[in-house]
Short mmCIF file of C-alpha atoms and ligand atoms in Angstrom, two decimals:
data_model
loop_
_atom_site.label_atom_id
_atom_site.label_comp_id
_atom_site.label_asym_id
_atom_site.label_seq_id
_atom_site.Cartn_x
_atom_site.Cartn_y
_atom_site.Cartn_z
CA UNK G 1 36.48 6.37 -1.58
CA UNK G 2 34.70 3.82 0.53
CA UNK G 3 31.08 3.13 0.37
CA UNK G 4 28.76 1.28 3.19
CA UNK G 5 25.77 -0.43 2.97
CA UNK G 6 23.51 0.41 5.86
CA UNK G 7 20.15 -0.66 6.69
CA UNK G 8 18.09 2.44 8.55
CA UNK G 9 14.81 0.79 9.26
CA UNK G 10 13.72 -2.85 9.25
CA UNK G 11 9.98 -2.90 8.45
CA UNK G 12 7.64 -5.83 8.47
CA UNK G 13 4.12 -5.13 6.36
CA UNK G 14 0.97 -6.95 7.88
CA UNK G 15 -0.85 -9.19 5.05
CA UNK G 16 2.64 -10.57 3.59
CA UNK G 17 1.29 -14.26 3.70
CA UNK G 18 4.90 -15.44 3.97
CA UNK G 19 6.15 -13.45 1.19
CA UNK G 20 3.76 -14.66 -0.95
CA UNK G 21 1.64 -11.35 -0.99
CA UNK G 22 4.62 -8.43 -0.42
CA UNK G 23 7.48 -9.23 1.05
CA UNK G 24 8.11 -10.70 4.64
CA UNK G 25 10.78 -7.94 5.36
CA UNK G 26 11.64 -4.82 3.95
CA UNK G 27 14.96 -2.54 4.93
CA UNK G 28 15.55 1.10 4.22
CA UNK G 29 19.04 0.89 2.62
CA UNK G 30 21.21 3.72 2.66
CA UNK G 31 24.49 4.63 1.40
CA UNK G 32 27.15 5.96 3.35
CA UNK G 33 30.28 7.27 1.18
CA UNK G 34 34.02 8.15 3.06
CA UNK G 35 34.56 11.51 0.36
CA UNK G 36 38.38 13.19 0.51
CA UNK G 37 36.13 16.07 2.40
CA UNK G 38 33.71 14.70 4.13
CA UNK G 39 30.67 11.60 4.87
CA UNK G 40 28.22 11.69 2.36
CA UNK G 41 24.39 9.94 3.13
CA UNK G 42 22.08 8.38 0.50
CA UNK G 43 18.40 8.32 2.24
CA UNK G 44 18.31 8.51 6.10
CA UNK G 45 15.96 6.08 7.12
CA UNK G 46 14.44 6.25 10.51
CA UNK G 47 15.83 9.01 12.95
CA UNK G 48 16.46 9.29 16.62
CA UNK G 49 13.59 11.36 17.24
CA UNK G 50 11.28 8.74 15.09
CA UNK G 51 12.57 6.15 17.15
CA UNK G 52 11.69 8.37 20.78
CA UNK G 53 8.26 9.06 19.35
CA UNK G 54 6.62 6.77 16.78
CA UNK G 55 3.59 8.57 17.00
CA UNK G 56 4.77 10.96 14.71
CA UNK G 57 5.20 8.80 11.58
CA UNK G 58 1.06 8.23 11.73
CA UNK G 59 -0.83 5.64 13.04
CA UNK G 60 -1.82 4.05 9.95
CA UNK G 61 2.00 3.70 9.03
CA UNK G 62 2.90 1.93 12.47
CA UNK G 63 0.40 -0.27 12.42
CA UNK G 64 0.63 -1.29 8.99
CA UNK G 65 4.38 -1.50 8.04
CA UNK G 66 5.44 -2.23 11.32
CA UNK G 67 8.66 -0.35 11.42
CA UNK G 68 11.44 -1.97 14.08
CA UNK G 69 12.18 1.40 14.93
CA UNK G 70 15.22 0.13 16.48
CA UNK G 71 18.02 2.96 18.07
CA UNK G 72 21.46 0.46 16.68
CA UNK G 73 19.76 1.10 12.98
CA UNK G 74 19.69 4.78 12.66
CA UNK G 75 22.30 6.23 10.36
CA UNK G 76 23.65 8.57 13.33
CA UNK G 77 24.30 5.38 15.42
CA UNK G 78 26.05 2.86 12.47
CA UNK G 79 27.62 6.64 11.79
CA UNK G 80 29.15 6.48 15.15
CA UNK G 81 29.66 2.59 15.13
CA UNK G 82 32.08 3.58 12.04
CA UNK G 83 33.94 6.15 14.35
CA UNK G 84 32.44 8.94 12.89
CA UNK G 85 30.28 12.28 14.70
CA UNK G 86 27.05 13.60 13.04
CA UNK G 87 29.29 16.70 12.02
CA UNK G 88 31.68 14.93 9.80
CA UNK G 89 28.31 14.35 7.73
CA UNK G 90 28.83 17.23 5.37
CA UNK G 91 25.93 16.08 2.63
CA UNK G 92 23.30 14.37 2.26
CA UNK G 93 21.42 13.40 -0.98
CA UNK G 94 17.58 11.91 -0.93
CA UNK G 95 15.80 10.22 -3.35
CA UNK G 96 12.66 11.52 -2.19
CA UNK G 97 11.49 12.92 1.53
CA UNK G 98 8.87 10.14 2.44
CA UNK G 99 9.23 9.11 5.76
CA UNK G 100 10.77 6.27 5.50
CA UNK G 101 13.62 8.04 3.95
CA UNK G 102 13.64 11.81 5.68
CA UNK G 103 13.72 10.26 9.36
CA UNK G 104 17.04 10.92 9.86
CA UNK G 105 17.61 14.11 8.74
CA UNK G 106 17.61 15.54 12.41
CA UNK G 107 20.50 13.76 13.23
CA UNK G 108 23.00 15.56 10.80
CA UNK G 109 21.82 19.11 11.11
CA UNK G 110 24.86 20.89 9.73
CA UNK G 111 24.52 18.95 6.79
CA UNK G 112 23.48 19.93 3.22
CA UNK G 113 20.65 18.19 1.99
CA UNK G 114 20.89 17.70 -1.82
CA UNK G 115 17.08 17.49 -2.93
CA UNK G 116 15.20 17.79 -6.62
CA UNK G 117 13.29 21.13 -6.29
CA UNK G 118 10.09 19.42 -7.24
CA UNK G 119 10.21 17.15 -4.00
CA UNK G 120 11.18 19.98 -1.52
CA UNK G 121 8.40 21.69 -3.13
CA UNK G 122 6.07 18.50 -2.47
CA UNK G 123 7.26 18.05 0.94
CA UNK G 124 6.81 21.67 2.04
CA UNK G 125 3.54 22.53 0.06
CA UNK G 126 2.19 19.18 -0.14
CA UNK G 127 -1.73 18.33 -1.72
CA UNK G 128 -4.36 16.87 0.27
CA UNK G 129 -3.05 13.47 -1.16
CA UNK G 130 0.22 14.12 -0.16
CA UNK G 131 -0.09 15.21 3.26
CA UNK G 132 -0.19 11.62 4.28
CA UNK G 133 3.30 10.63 3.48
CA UNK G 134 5.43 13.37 4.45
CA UNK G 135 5.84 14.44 7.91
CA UNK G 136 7.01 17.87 8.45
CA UNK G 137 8.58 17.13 11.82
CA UNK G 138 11.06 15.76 10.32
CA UNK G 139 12.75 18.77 8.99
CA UNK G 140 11.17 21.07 11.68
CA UNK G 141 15.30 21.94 12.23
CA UNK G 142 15.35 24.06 9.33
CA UNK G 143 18.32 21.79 7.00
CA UNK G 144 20.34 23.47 4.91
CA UNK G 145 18.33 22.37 2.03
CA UNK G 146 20.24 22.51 -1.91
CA UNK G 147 17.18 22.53 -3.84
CA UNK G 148 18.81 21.39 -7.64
CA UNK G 149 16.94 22.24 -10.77
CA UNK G 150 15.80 20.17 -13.75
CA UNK G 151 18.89 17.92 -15.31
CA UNK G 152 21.21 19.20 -17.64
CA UNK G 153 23.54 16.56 -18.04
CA UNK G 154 23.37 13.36 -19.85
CA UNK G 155 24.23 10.24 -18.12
CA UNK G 156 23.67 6.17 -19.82
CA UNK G 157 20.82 8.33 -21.29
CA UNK G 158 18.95 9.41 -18.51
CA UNK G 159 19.06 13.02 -17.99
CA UNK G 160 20.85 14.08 -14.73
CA UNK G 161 21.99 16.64 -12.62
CA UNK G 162 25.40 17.07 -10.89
CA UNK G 163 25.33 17.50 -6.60
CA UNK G 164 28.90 17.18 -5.45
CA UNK G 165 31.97 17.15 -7.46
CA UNK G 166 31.56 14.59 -10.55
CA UNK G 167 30.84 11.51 -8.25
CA UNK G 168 27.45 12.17 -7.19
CA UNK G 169 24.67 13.11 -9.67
CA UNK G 170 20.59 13.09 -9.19
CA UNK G 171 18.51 11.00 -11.72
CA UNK G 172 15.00 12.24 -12.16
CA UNK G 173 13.00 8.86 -11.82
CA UNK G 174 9.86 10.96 -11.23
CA UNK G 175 6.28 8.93 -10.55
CA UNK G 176 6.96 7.78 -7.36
CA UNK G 177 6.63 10.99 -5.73
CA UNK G 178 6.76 14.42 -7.98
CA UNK G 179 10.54 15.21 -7.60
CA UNK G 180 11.53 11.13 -6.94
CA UNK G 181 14.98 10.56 -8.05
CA UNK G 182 17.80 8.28 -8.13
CA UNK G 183 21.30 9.22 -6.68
CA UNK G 184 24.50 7.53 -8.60
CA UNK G 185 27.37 7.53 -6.86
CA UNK G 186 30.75 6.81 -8.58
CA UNK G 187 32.55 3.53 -7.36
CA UNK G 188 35.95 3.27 -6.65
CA UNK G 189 36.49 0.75 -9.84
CA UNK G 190 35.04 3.66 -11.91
CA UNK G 191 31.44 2.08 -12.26
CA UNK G 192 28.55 3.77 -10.69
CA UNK G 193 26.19 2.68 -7.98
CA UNK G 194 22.66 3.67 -8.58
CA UNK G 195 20.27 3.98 -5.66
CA UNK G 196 17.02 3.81 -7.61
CA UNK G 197 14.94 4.78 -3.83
CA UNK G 198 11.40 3.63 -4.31
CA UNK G 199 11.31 3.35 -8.30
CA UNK G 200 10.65 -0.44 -7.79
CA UNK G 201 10.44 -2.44 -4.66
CA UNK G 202 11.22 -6.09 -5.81
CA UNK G 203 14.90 -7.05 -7.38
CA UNK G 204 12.89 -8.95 -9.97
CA UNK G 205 11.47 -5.78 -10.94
CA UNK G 206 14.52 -4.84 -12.82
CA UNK G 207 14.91 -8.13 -14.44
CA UNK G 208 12.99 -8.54 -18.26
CA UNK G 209 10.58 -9.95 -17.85
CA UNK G 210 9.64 -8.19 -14.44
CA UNK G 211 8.37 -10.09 -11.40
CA UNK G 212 6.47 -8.94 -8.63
CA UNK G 213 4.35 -9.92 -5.33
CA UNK G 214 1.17 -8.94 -6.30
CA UNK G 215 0.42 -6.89 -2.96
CA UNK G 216 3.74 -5.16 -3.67
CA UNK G 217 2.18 -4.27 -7.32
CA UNK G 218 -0.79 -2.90 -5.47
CA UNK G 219 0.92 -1.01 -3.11
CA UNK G 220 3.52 0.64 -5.51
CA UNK G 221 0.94 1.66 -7.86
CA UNK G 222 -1.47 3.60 -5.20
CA UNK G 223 1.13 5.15 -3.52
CA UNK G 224 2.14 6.66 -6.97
CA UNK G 225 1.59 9.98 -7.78
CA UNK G 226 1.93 9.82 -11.38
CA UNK G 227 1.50 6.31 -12.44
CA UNK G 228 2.41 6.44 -15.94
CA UNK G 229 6.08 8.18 -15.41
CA UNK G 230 6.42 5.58 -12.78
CA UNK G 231 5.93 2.72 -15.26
CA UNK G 232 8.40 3.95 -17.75
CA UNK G 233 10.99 5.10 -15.09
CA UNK G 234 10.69 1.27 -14.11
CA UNK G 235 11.27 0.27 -17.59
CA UNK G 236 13.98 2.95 -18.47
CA UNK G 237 15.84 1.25 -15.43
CA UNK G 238 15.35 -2.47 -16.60
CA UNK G 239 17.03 -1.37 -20.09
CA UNK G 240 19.76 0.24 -17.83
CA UNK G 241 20.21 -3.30 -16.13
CA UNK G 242 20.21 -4.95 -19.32
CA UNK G 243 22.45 -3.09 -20.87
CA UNK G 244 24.74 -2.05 -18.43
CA UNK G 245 24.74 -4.31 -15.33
CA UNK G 246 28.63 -4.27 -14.72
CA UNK G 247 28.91 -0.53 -15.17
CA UNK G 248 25.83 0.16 -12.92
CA UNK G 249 25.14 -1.36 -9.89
CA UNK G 250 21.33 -0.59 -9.42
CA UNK G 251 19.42 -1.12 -5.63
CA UNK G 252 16.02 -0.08 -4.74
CA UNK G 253 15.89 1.35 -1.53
CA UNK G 254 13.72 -1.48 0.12
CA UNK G 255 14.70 -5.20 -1.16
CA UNK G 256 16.78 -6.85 1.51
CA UNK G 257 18.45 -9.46 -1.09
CA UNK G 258 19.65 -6.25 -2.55
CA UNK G 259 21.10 -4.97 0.60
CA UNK G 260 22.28 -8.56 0.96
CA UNK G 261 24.33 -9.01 -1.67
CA UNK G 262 26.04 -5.37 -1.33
CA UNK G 263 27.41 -5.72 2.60
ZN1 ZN Q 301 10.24 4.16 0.80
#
């Protein structure tokens, strides 16, 4: 099995202050895994059609996280860059369906889209605070949507919930968004790969003590739906890291030292 590392959507926030605020630079990483039956995505990024028509990702969002929105970043293009087509995509797991992470879902429409039910539920029948983050032109193509139910299994103590085969399981890590979770992907070695999506922002939010830009503190906590779940997701994950670091590889879905050190 062989993983990649792919970055689907530089963004650069105004009111960084050289890093000193929130960071300078932000990616949307993404995990691409070669399966004995088919590609397998982790988060999607920015899509094609975001990239045609920015508009549709808000104003507020464009002019505020400055996405690069640039075509050679989409997952369909490194996709094809790898010698792949969109149809050899067979599944796709998200960690949530914010728009920074459902973008490319367009691009692989024969795919199945492994989802918590709670967040396809949010997406489709969001509140009036939720409207704002999801955009429902991005899965105006109908996907083929697995909607998986509340965790059953047990895995390093976090309750989880099997997708494909026993390599790739969801993690609740609910706070972020309602049905926010992680997806762990088994390595080749035998250890797991954990993307944690948007359950912290900052690698030296997993360390103990945590660090964090103080903007980026801000930013995670009002975007939040449930603040309180966040917070002890976070902290279930730093015991994971402490614990476990050379069984689990953990990566937020937007630190580029994290990406870094992976590719
Ligand atoms: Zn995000």
């Amino acid at each position: 099995m062989t993983l990649h590392h792919l970055n689907c959507g530089t963004m650069r926030p105004v009111g960084s202050f050289g890093g000193r605020i929130a960071p300078e630079h932000l990616v949307a990483h993404c995990l691409l895994v070669e399966r004995p039956d088919g590609l397998l995505l982790v988060d999607t990024g920015f899509g094609t059609a975001d990239v045609l028509d920015p508009s549709r990702l808000g104003r507020p969002f464009v002019a505020g996280v400055r996405p690069a929105l640039d075509p050679a970043e989409t997952a369909l293009a490194q996709v094809r860059a790898l010698g792949y087509a969109a149809g050899d995509v067979t599944d796709v797991a998200v960690t949530h369906l914010d728009l920074d992470h459902a973008g490319g879902l367009a691009d692989f429409p024969a795919a199945r889209v492994h989802v918590l039910g709670d967040e396809l539920e949010a997406a489709l029948h969001p509140t009036l605070r939720e409207r704002a983050r999801y955009v429902a032109a991005q899965w105006a193509h109908g996907p083929r949507w697995e909607r998986h139910a509340v965790a059953g299994e047990e895995w390093f103590g976090f309750g989880a919930v099997t997708a494909l085969g026993d390599d790739v399981l969801l993690v609740p890590l609910r706070g972020h968004t309602r049905g926010h979770c992680g997806v762990a992907v088994r390595r080749p070695d035998g250890g797991w790969l954990l993307h944690a999506g948007d359950s912290y922002f900052h690698t030296d939010e997993k360390q103990t003590p945590p660090h964090v830009p103080a903007g980026l503190a801000v930013f995670q906590r009002v975007m939040g739906v449930d603040d309180l779940q966040r917070r002890h997701n976070q902290e279930r994950l730093r015991e994971l890291h402490a614990a476990h670091a050379d069984d689990v590889t953990i990566f937020s879905a937007h630190d580029a030292s994290e990406l870094a050190a992976l590719t």
